[in-house]
């Protein structure tokens, strides 16, 4: 009976602590109940950090990425994994993108499209590809579109057309493939309406 009572008290204490934490996070980020539920499901670690730890990371992200209240909330709702990245990792990625776009544009890029921070490795993807571009002698006016090509293209796509648009040869190959399935007219309509059928899906490795 004594053990059951102690267990009940412990559970009550944990429940109270979690409730206090969720209330604090909701108030600080100005979250609706639905947004709070989404955030906790995506990143329950928020609930085991004390308010000081959360507050320190919130302030760091706000300052480093030049975020206001709304953009900080939106960033964490879309990609709460930012919370798990060390300051060193975040600053290295920002420094890389800043060399191409300038500091303010790099911050905007990461805030608006968090996957640029999370998904693409510096050492195995971004730096080698940039070095390849520089060695080729291309004069590149970097913008968000070209940085996106540098970061997001698969290895096969990068080998095939680097920073450039899909080549005519690539398009012709895709049209021929889809034409065998749909007929030439429907295949061309498919590609015109949904260009990602040319860009995203490999003939050799997927189709």
mmCIF file of C-alpha atoms in Angstrom:
data_model
loop_
_atom_site.group_PDB
_atom_site.id
_atom_site.type_symbol
_atom_site.label_atom_id
_atom_site.label_comp_id
_atom_site.label_asym_id
_atom_site.label_seq_id
_atom_site.Cartn_x
_atom_site.Cartn_y
_atom_site.Cartn_z
ATOM 1 C CA UNK A 1 0.000 0.000 0.000
ATOM 2 C CA UNK A 2 2.849 2.333 0.901
ATOM 3 C CA UNK A 3 4.606 1.617 -2.422
ATOM 4 C CA UNK A 4 1.406 2.227 -4.368
ATOM 5 C CA UNK A 5 0.948 5.523 -2.577
ATOM 6 C CA UNK A 6 4.512 6.582 -3.353
ATOM 7 C CA UNK A 7 4.075 5.566 -6.987
ATOM 8 C CA UNK A 8 0.882 7.582 -7.202
ATOM 9 C CA UNK A 9 2.646 10.614 -5.745
ATOM 10 C CA UNK A 10 5.538 10.233 -8.198
ATOM 11 C CA UNK A 11 3.210 9.994 -11.183
ATOM 12 C CA UNK A 12 1.300 13.017 -9.978
ATOM 13 C CA UNK A 13 4.565 14.954 -9.634
ATOM 14 C CA UNK A 14 5.703 13.974 -13.144
ATOM 15 C CA UNK A 15 2.328 14.899 -14.599
ATOM 16 C CA UNK A 16 2.464 18.284 -12.881
ATOM 17 C CA UNK A 17 5.999 18.915 -14.167
ATOM 18 C CA UNK A 18 5.060 18.009 -17.741
ATOM 19 C CA UNK A 19 2.008 20.211 -17.566
ATOM 20 C CA UNK A 20 4.096 23.126 -16.327
ATOM 21 C CA UNK A 21 6.581 22.594 -19.158
ATOM 22 C CA UNK A 22 3.928 22.406 -21.881
ATOM 23 C CA UNK A 23 2.264 25.523 -20.485
ATOM 24 C CA UNK A 24 5.600 27.351 -20.511
ATOM 25 C CA UNK A 25 6.440 26.324 -24.103
ATOM 26 C CA UNK A 26 2.951 27.203 -25.300
ATOM 27 C CA UNK A 27 3.101 30.631 -23.694
ATOM 28 C CA UNK A 28 6.645 31.430 -24.865
ATOM 29 C CA UNK A 29 6.036 30.431 -28.505
ATOM 30 C CA UNK A 30 2.409 31.655 -28.582
ATOM 31 C CA UNK A 31 1.158 28.230 -29.700
ATOM 32 C CA UNK A 32 -2.418 27.121 -30.104
ATOM 33 C CA UNK A 33 -3.374 23.830 -28.451
ATOM 34 C CA UNK A 34 -3.157 22.111 -31.836
ATOM 35 C CA UNK A 35 0.299 23.569 -32.571
ATOM 36 C CA UNK A 36 1.513 22.507 -29.134
ATOM 37 C CA UNK A 37 0.308 18.970 -29.774
ATOM 38 C CA UNK A 38 2.124 18.904 -33.143
ATOM 39 C CA UNK A 39 5.352 20.187 -31.604
ATOM 40 C CA UNK A 40 5.345 17.686 -28.735
ATOM 41 C CA UNK A 41 4.596 14.773 -31.067
ATOM 42 C CA UNK A 42 7.440 15.763 -33.379
ATOM 43 C CA UNK A 43 9.927 16.527 -30.639
ATOM 44 C CA UNK A 44 8.992 15.222 -27.169
ATOM 45 C CA UNK A 45 12.468 16.121 -25.902
ATOM 46 C CA UNK A 46 11.108 19.608 -25.242
ATOM 47 C CA UNK A 47 9.358 18.136 -22.223
ATOM 48 C CA UNK A 48 12.498 16.811 -20.524
ATOM 49 C CA UNK A 49 14.527 19.998 -20.836
ATOM 50 C CA UNK A 50 14.177 22.588 -18.125
ATOM 51 C CA UNK A 51 12.880 26.040 -19.051
ATOM 52 C CA UNK A 52 16.364 27.572 -18.815
ATOM 53 C CA UNK A 53 17.737 25.105 -21.405
ATOM 54 C CA UNK A 54 14.800 25.690 -23.726
ATOM 55 C CA UNK A 55 15.010 29.437 -23.291
ATOM 56 C CA UNK A 56 18.744 29.452 -24.043
ATOM 57 C CA UNK A 57 18.246 27.513 -27.302
ATOM 58 C CA UNK A 58 15.244 29.630 -28.314
ATOM 59 C CA UNK A 59 17.315 32.778 -27.840
ATOM 60 C CA UNK A 60 20.238 31.298 -29.759
ATOM 61 C CA UNK A 61 18.096 30.344 -32.766
ATOM 62 C CA UNK A 62 16.318 33.698 -32.712
ATOM 63 C CA UNK A 63 19.602 35.625 -32.700
ATOM 64 C CA UNK A 64 21.607 33.400 -35.069
ATOM 65 C CA UNK A 65 18.908 33.136 -37.733
ATOM 66 C CA UNK A 66 17.511 36.661 -37.221
ATOM 67 C CA UNK A 67 14.043 35.348 -36.368
ATOM 68 C CA UNK A 68 11.053 37.162 -34.960
ATOM 69 C CA UNK A 69 8.430 35.466 -32.774
ATOM 70 C CA UNK A 70 6.356 34.206 -35.691
ATOM 71 C CA UNK A 71 9.290 32.870 -37.707
ATOM 72 C CA UNK A 72 10.781 31.100 -34.657
ATOM 73 C CA UNK A 73 7.452 29.385 -33.995
ATOM 74 C CA UNK A 74 7.047 28.405 -37.647
ATOM 75 C CA UNK A 75 10.604 27.071 -37.819
ATOM 76 C CA UNK A 76 10.192 24.851 -34.772
ATOM 77 C CA UNK A 77 6.807 23.568 -35.913
ATOM 78 C CA UNK A 78 8.182 22.597 -39.325
ATOM 79 C CA UNK A 79 11.577 21.283 -38.258
ATOM 80 C CA UNK A 80 12.018 20.945 -34.476
ATOM 81 C CA UNK A 81 15.176 18.951 -35.199
ATOM 82 C CA UNK A 82 16.976 22.323 -35.236
ATOM 83 C CA UNK A 83 16.874 21.979 -31.477
ATOM 84 C CA UNK A 84 19.158 18.929 -31.592
ATOM 85 C CA UNK A 85 21.906 20.575 -33.630
ATOM 86 C CA UNK A 86 24.879 22.031 -31.824
ATOM 87 C CA UNK A 87 25.726 25.689 -32.222
ATOM 88 C CA UNK A 88 28.915 24.626 -34.014
ATOM 89 C CA UNK A 89 26.968 22.626 -36.617
ATOM 90 C CA UNK A 90 24.495 25.437 -37.245
ATOM 91 C CA UNK A 91 27.241 28.023 -37.586
ATOM 92 C CA UNK A 92 29.253 25.867 -40.038
ATOM 93 C CA UNK A 93 26.224 25.426 -42.313
ATOM 94 C CA UNK A 94 25.397 29.130 -42.133
ATOM 95 C CA UNK A 95 28.993 30.052 -42.934
ATOM 96 C CA UNK A 96 28.908 27.827 -46.029
ATOM 97 C CA UNK A 97 25.669 29.260 -47.376
ATOM 98 C CA UNK A 98 26.779 32.802 -46.448
ATOM 99 C CA UNK A 99 29.812 32.492 -48.744
ATOM 100 C CA UNK A 100 27.448 31.867 -51.635
ATOM 101 C CA UNK A 101 24.484 34.091 -50.825
ATOM 102 C CA UNK A 102 25.621 36.578 -48.209
ATOM 103 C CA UNK A 103 24.793 36.356 -44.531
ATOM 104 C CA UNK A 104 21.275 37.778 -44.554
ATOM 105 C CA UNK A 105 20.160 35.642 -47.519
ATOM 106 C CA UNK A 106 21.713 32.541 -45.971
ATOM 107 C CA UNK A 107 19.762 33.107 -42.763
ATOM 108 C CA UNK A 108 16.581 33.616 -44.752
ATOM 109 C CA UNK A 109 17.238 30.435 -46.737
ATOM 110 C CA UNK A 110 17.636 28.300 -43.621
ATOM 111 C CA UNK A 111 14.686 29.889 -41.827
ATOM 112 C CA UNK A 112 12.324 29.484 -44.788
ATOM 113 C CA UNK A 113 13.602 26.042 -45.861
ATOM 114 C CA UNK A 114 14.975 24.300 -42.763
ATOM 115 C CA UNK A 115 15.938 21.158 -44.675
ATOM 116 C CA UNK A 116 18.968 23.089 -45.988
ATOM 117 C CA UNK A 117 20.281 22.962 -42.430
ATOM 118 C CA UNK A 118 19.216 19.440 -41.579
ATOM 119 C CA UNK A 119 19.445 17.230 -44.651
ATOM 120 C CA UNK A 120 22.598 17.974 -46.607
ATOM 121 C CA UNK A 121 26.075 17.183 -45.312
ATOM 122 C CA UNK A 122 28.910 19.671 -45.650
ATOM 123 C CA UNK A 123 31.817 17.273 -46.014
ATOM 124 C CA UNK A 124 30.254 14.597 -48.222
ATOM 125 C CA UNK A 125 27.998 16.697 -50.441
ATOM 126 C CA UNK A 126 28.120 20.481 -50.273
ATOM 127 C CA UNK A 127 31.856 21.168 -50.118
ATOM 128 C CA UNK A 128 32.892 18.587 -52.763
ATOM 129 C CA UNK A 129 30.240 19.841 -55.177
ATOM 130 C CA UNK A 130 31.218 23.465 -54.651
ATOM 131 C CA UNK A 131 34.877 22.579 -55.181
ATOM 132 C CA UNK A 132 33.913 20.845 -58.424
ATOM 133 C CA UNK A 133 32.083 23.956 -59.616
ATOM 134 C CA UNK A 134 35.026 26.209 -58.729
ATOM 135 C CA UNK A 135 37.546 23.944 -60.476
ATOM 136 C CA UNK A 136 35.410 23.919 -63.624
ATOM 137 C CA UNK A 137 35.944 27.657 -64.013
ATOM 138 C CA UNK A 138 32.204 28.397 -64.162
ATOM 139 C CA UNK A 139 31.297 31.957 -63.240
ATOM 140 C CA UNK A 140 28.253 31.491 -61.050
ATOM 141 C CA UNK A 141 25.910 34.170 -59.750
ATOM 142 C CA UNK A 142 24.636 32.250 -56.767
ATOM 143 C CA UNK A 143 20.974 32.538 -55.841
ATOM 144 C CA UNK A 144 18.541 30.330 -53.934
ATOM 145 C CA UNK A 145 17.719 28.297 -57.031
ATOM 146 C CA UNK A 146 21.350 27.385 -57.727
ATOM 147 C CA UNK A 147 22.087 26.653 -54.083
ATOM 148 C CA UNK A 148 19.063 24.367 -54.120
ATOM 149 C CA UNK A 149 20.479 22.497 -57.122
ATOM 150 C CA UNK A 150 23.853 22.216 -55.406
ATOM 151 C CA UNK A 151 22.309 20.784 -52.247
ATOM 152 C CA UNK A 152 19.284 18.761 -53.293
ATOM 153 C CA UNK A 153 20.217 16.966 -56.488
ATOM 154 C CA UNK A 154 20.910 13.274 -56.209
ATOM 155 C CA UNK A 155 24.376 12.024 -57.082
ATOM 156 C CA UNK A 156 23.089 10.781 -60.428
ATOM 157 C CA UNK A 157 21.467 14.131 -61.240
ATOM 158 C CA UNK A 158 24.621 15.972 -60.216
ATOM 159 C CA UNK A 159 26.766 13.744 -62.420
ATOM 160 C CA UNK A 160 24.393 14.290 -65.333
ATOM 161 C CA UNK A 161 23.918 18.043 -65.314
ATOM 162 C CA UNK A 162 25.554 19.643 -62.270
ATOM 163 C CA UNK A 163 24.133 23.119 -61.671
ATOM 164 C CA UNK A 164 22.595 23.306 -65.139
ATOM 165 C CA UNK A 165 19.057 22.683 -66.294
ATOM 166 C CA UNK A 166 18.075 19.178 -67.320
ATOM 167 C CA UNK A 167 19.737 18.502 -70.667
ATOM 168 C CA UNK A 168 17.757 17.869 -73.853
ATOM 169 C CA UNK A 169 19.134 14.330 -73.849
ATOM 170 C CA UNK A 170 17.734 13.752 -70.361
ATOM 171 C CA UNK A 171 14.349 15.121 -71.326
ATOM 172 C CA UNK A 172 14.253 13.010 -74.485
ATOM 173 C CA UNK A 173 15.030 9.873 -72.491
ATOM 174 C CA UNK A 174 12.239 10.591 -70.004
ATOM 175 C CA UNK A 175 9.739 11.378 -72.788
ATOM 176 C CA UNK A 176 10.603 8.106 -74.538
ATOM 177 C CA UNK A 177 10.146 6.127 -71.331
ATOM 178 C CA UNK A 178 6.803 7.669 -70.408
ATOM 179 C CA UNK A 179 5.651 7.457 -74.040
ATOM 180 C CA UNK A 180 5.954 3.681 -73.921
ATOM 181 C CA UNK A 181 3.531 3.706 -71.017
ATOM 182 C CA UNK A 182 1.149 6.521 -71.944
ATOM 183 C CA UNK A 183 1.734 7.363 -75.574
ATOM 184 C CA UNK A 184 3.823 10.319 -76.727
ATOM 185 C CA UNK A 185 1.090 12.941 -76.452
ATOM 186 C CA UNK A 186 0.114 12.026 -72.897
ATOM 187 C CA UNK A 187 3.765 11.683 -71.879
ATOM 188 C CA UNK A 188 4.553 15.231 -73.023
ATOM 189 C CA UNK A 189 1.458 16.532 -71.236
ATOM 190 C CA UNK A 190 2.536 14.738 -68.051
ATOM 191 C CA UNK A 191 5.987 16.325 -68.135
ATOM 192 C CA UNK A 192 4.667 19.802 -68.952
ATOM 193 C CA UNK A 193 2.195 19.686 -66.074
ATOM 194 C CA UNK A 194 4.564 18.007 -63.589
ATOM 195 C CA UNK A 195 8.235 18.738 -64.417
ATOM 196 C CA UNK A 196 9.439 16.742 -61.416
ATOM 197 C CA UNK A 197 8.827 13.623 -63.516
ATOM 198 C CA UNK A 198 11.926 14.725 -65.448
ATOM 199 C CA UNK A 199 14.011 15.963 -62.549
ATOM 200 C CA UNK A 200 13.291 13.716 -59.579
ATOM 201 C CA UNK A 201 12.982 10.152 -60.811
ATOM 202 C CA UNK A 202 15.949 8.228 -62.115
ATOM 203 C CA UNK A 203 15.536 5.968 -65.132
ATOM 204 C CA UNK A 204 18.351 3.633 -64.219
ATOM 205 C CA UNK A 205 17.867 3.424 -60.470
ATOM 206 C CA UNK A 206 14.103 3.700 -60.084
ATOM 207 C CA UNK A 207 11.967 3.638 -63.234
#
